[in-house]
Tab-separated table of N, CA and C in Angstrom:
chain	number	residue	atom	x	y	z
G	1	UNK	N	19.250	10.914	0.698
G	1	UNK	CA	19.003	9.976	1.772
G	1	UNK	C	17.720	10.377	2.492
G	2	UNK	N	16.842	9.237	3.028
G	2	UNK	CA	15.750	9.839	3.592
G	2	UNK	C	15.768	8.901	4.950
G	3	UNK	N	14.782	10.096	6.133
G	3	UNK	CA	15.172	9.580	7.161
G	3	UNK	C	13.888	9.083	7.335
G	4	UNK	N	14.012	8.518	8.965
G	4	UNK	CA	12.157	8.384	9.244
G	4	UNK	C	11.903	9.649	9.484
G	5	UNK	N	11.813	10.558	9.950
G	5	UNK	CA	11.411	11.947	9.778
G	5	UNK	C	11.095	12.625	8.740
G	6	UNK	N	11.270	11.757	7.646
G	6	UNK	CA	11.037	12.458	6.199
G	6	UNK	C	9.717	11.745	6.743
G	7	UNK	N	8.829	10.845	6.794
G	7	UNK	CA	7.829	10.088	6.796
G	7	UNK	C	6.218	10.819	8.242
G	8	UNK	N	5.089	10.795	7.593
G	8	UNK	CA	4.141	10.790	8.284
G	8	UNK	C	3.138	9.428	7.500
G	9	UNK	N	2.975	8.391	9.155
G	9	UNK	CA	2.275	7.137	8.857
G	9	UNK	C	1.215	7.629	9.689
G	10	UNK	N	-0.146	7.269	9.022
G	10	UNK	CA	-1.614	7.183	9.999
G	10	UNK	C	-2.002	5.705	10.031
G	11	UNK	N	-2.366	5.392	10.966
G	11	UNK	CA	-2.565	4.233	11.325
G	11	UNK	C	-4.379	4.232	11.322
G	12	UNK	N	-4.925	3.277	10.857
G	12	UNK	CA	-6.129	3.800	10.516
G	12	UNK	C	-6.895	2.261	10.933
G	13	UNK	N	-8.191	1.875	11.213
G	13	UNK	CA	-9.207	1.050	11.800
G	13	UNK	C	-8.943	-0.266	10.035
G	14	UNK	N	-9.311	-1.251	10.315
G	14	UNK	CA	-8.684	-2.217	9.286
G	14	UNK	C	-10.389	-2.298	9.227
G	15	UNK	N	-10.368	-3.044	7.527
G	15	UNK	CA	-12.115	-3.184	6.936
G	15	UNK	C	-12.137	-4.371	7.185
G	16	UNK	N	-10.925	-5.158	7.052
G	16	UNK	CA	-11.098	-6.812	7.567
G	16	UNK	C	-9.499	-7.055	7.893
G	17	UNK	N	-9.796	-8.019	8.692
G	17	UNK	CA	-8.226	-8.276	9.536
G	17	UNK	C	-8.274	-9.799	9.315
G	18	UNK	N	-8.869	-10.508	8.440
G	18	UNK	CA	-8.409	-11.545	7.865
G	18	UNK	C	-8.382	-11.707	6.601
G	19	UNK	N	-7.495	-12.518	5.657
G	19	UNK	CA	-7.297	-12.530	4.615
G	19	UNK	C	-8.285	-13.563	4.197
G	20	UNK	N	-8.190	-14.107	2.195
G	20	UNK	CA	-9.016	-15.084	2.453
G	20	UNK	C	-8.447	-16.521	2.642
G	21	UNK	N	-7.637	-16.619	3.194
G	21	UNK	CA	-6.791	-18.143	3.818
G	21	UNK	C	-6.919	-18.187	5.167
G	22	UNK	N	-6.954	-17.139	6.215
G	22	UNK	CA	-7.489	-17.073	7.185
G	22	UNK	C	-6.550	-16.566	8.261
G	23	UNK	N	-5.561	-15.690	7.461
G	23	UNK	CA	-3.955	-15.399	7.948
G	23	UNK	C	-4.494	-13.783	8.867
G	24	UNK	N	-4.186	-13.566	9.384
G	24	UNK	CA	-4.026	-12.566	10.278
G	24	UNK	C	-3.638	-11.281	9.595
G	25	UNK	N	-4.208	-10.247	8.665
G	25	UNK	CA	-3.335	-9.184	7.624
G	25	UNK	C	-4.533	-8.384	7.296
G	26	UNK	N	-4.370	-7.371	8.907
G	26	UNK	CA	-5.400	-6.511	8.373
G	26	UNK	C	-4.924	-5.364	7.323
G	27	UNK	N	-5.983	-5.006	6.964
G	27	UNK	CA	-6.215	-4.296	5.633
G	27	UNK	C	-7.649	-3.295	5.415
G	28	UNK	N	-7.346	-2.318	4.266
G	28	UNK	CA	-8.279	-1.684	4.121
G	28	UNK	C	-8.934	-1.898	2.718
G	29	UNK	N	-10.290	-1.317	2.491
G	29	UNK	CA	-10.405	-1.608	1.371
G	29	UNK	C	-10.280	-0.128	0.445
G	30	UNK	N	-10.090	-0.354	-0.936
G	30	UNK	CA	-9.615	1.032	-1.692
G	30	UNK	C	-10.074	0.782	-2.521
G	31	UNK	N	-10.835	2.611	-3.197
G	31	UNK	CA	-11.422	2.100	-4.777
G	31	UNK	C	-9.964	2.095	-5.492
G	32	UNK	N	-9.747	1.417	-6.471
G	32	UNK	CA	-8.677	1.189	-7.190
G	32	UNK	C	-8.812	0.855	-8.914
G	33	UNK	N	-9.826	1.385	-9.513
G	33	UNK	CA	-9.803	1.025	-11.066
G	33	UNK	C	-8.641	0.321	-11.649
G	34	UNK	N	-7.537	0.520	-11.566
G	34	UNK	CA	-6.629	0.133	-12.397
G	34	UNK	C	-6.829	-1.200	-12.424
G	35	UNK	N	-7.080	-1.563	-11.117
G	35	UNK	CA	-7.149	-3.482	-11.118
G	35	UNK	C	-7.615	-3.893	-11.301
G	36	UNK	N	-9.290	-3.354	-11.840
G	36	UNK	CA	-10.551	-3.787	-12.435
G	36	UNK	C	-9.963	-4.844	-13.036
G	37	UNK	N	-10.926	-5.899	-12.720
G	37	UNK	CA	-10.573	-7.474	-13.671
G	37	UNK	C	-9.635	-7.975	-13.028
G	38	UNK	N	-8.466	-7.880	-12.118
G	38	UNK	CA	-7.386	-8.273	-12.070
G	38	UNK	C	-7.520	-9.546	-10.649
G	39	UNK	N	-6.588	-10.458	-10.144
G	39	UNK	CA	-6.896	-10.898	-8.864
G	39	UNK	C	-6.948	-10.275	-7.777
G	40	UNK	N	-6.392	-9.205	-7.763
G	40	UNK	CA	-6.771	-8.691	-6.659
G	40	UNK	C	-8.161	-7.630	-6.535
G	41	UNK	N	-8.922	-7.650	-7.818
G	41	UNK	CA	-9.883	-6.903	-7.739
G	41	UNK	C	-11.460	-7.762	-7.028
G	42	UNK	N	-11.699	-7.177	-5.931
G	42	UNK	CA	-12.632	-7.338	-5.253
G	42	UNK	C	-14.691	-7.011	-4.859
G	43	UNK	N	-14.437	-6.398	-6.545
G	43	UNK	CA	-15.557	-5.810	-7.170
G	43	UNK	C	-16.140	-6.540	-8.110
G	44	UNK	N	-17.394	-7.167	-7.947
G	44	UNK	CA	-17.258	-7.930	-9.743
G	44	UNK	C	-17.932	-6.533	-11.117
G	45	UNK	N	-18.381	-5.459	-10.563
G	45	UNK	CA	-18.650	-4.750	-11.928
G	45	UNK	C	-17.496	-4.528	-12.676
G	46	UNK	N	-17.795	-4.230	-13.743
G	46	UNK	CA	-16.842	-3.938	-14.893
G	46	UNK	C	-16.252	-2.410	-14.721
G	47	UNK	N	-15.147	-1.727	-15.153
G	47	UNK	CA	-14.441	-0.404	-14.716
G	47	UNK	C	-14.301	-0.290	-13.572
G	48	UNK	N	-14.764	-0.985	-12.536
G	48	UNK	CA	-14.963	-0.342	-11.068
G	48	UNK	C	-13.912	-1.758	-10.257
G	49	UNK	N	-12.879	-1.007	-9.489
G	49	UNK	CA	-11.784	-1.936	-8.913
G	49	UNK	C	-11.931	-1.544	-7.594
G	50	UNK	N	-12.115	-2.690	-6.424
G	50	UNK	CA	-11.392	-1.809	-5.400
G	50	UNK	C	-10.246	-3.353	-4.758
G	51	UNK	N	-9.673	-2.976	-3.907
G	51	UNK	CA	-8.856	-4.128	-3.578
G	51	UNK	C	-8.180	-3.631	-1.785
G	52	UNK	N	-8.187	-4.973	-1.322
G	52	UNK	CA	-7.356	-4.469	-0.150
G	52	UNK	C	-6.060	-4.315	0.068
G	53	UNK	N	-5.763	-3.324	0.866
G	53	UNK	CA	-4.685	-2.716	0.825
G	53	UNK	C	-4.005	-3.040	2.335
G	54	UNK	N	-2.501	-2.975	2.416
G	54	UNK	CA	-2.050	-3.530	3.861
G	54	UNK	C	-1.646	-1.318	4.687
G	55	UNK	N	-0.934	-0.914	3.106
G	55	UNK	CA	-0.370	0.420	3.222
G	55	UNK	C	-1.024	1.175	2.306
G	56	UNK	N	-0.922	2.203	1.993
G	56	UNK	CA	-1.496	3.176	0.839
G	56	UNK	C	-0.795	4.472	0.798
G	57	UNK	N	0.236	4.718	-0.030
G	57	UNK	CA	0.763	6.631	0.229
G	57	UNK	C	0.067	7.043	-0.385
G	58	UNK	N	-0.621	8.244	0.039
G	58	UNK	CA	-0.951	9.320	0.019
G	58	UNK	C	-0.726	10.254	-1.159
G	59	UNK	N	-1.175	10.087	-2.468
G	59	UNK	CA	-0.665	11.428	-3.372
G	59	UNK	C	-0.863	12.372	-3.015
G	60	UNK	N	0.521	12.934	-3.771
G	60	UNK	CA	0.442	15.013	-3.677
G	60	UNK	C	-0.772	15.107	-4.012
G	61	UNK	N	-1.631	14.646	-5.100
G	61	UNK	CA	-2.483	14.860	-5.846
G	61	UNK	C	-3.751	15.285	-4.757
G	62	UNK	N	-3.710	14.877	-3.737
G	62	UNK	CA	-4.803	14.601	-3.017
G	62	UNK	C	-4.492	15.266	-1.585
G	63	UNK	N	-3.661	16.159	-1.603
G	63	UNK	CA	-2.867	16.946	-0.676
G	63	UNK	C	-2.176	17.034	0.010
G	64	UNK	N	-1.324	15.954	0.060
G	64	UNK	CA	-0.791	14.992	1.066
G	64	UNK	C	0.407	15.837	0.539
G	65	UNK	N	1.268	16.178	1.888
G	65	UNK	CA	3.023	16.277	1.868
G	65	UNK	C	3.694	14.672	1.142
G	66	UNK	N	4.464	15.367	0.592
G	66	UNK	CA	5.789	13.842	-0.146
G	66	UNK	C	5.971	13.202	1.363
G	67	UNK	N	5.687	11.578	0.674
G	67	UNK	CA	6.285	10.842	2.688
G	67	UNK	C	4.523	10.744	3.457
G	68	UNK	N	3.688	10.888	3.187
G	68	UNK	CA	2.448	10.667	4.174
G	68	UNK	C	1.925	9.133	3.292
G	69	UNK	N	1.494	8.144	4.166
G	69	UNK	CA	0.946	7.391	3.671
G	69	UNK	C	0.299	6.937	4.906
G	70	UNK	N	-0.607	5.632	5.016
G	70	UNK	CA	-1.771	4.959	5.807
G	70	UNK	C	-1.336	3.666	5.615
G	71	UNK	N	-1.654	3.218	6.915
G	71	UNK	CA	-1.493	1.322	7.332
G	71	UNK	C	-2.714	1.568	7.927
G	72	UNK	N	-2.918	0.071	7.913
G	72	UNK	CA	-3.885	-0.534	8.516
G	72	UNK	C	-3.393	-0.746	10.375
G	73	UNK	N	-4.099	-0.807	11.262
G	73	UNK	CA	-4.084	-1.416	12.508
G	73	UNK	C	-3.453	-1.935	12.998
G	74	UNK	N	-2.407	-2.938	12.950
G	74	UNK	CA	-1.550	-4.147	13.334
G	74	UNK	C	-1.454	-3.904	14.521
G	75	UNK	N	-2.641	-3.406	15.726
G	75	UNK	CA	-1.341	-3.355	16.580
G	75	UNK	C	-1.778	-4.704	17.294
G	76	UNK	N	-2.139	-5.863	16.878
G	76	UNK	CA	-2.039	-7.333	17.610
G	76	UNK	C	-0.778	-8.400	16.837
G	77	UNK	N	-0.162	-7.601	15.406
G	77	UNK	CA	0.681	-8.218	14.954
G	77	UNK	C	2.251	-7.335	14.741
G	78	UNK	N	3.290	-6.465	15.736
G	78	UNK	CA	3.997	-5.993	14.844
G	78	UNK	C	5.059	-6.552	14.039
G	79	UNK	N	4.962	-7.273	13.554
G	79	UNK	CA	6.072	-7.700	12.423
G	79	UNK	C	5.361	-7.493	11.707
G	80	UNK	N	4.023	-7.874	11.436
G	80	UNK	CA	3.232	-7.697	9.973
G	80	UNK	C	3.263	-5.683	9.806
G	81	UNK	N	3.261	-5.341	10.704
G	81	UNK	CA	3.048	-3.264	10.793
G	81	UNK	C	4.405	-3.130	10.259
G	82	UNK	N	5.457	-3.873	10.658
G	82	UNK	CA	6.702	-3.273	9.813
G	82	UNK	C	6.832	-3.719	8.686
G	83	UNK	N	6.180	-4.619	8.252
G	83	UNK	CA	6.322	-5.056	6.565
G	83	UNK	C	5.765	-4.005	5.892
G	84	UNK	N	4.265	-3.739	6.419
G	84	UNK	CA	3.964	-2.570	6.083
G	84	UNK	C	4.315	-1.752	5.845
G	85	UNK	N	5.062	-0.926	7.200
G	85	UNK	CA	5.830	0.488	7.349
G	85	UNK	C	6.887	0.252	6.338
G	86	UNK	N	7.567	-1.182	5.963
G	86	UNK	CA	8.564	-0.836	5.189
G	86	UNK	C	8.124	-0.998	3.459
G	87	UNK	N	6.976	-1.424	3.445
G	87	UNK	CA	6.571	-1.357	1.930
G	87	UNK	C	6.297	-0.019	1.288
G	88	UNK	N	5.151	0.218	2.108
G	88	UNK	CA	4.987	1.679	1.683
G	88	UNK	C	6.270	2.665	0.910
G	89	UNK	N	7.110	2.908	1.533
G	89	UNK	CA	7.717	4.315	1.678
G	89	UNK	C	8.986	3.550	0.794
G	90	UNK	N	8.987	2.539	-0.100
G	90	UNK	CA	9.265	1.156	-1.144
G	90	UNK	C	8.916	2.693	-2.399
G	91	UNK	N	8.122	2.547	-2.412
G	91	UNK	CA	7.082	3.566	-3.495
G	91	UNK	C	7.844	5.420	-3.421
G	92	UNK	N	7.974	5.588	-2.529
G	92	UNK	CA	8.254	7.067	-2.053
G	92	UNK	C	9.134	6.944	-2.591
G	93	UNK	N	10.428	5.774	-1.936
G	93	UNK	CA	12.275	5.993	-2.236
G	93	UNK	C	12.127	6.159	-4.271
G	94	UNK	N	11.761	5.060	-4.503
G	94	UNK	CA	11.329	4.992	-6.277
G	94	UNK	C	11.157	6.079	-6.903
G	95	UNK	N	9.804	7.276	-6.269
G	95	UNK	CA	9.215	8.086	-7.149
G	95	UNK	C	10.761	9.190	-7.095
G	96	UNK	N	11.411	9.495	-5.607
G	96	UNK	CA	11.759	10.343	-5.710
G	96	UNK	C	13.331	9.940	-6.427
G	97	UNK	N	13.902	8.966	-6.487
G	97	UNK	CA	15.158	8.232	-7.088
G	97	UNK	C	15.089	7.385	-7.882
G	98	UNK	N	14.053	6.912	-8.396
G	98	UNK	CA	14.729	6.274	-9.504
G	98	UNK	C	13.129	6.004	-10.427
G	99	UNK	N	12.547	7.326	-11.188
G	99	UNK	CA	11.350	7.454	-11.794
G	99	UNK	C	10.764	6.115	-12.327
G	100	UNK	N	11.628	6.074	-13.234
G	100	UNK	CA	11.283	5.055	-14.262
G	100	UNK	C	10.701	3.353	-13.574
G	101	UNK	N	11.802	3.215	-12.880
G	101	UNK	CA	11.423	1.802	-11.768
G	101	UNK	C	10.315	1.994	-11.165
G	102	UNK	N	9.888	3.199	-10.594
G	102	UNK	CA	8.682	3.582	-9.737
G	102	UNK	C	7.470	3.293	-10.811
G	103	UNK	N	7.634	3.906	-12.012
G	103	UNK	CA	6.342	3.738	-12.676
G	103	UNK	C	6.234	1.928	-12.971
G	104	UNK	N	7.360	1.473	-13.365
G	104	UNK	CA	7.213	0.295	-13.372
G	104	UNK	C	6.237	-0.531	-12.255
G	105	UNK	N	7.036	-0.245	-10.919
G	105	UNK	CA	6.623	-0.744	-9.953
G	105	UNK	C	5.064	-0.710	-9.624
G	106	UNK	N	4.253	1.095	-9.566
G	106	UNK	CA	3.579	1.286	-8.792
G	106	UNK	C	2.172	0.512	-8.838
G	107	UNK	N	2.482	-0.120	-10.007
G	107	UNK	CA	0.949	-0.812	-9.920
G	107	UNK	C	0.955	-2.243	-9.624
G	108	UNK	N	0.345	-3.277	-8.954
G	108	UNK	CA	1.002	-4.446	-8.319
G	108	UNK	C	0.169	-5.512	-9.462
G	109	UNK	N	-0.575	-5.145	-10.012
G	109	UNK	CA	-1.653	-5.909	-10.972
G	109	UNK	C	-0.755	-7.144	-11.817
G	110	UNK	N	-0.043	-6.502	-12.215
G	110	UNK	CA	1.083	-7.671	-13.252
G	110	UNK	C	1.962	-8.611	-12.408
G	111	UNK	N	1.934	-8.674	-11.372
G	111	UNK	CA	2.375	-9.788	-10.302
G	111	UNK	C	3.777	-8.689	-9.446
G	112	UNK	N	3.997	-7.908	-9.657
G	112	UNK	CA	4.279	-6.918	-8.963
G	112	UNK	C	4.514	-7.053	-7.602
G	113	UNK	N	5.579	-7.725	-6.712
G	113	UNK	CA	4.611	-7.433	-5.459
G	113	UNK	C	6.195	-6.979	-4.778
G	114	UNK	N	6.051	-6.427	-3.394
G	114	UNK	CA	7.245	-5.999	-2.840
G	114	UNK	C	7.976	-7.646	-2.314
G	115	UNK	N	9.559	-7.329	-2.003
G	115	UNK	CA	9.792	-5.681	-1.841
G	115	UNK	C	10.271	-5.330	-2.921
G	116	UNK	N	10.505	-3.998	-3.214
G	116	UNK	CA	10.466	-3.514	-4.613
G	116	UNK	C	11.782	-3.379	-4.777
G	117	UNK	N	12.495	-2.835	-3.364
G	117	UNK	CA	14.400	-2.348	-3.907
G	117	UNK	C	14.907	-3.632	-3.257
């Protein structure tokens, strides 16, 4: 079972706080290769992906404790900050319970989208 105390969120300055429909969902932008080519890729070179993001966890890989991830700003919308807060850590419950679904899940490119459980 995990609590909110298992969790560290940084709340971080948004790259754009409108979408392109004109909806209110700030976001950051992220290099992201995997999505190269994909709709949500926001780059037109070839290999090179980046896409906006509402949340982002944090890999071990990159030093981060299990449970740290980043939102964007919301603080003029919170219902949109808790979709957030609750997507994210979507990814965490997965990696640490149920592997296989997580790898499924973690990439949103194939129409993928939360919520995931």
């Amino acid at each position: 079972m995990l609590n909110f105390s298992d969790f560290l969120i940084y709340v971080i300055p948004a790259d754009r706080e409108y979408d392109s429909d004109g909806n209110y969902v700030p976001n950051f932008l992220i290099r992201a290769d995997d999505y190269d080519g994909t709709i949500f890729d926001h780059d037109p070179r070839a290999g090179i992906g980046y896409i906006y993001a509402a949340e982002f966890v944090i890999p071990e890989s990159l030093g981060a404790a299990r449970g740290e991830f980043v939102i964007a700003d919301y603080s003029r919308n919170f219902e949109t900050a808790e979709e957030a807060i609750r997507n994210g850590p979507e990814h965490l419950i997965l990696y640490i319970n149920d592997r296989p679904k997580y790898e499924k899940t973690k990439f949103h490119g194939r129409g993928i989208s939360h919520p995931l459980i």
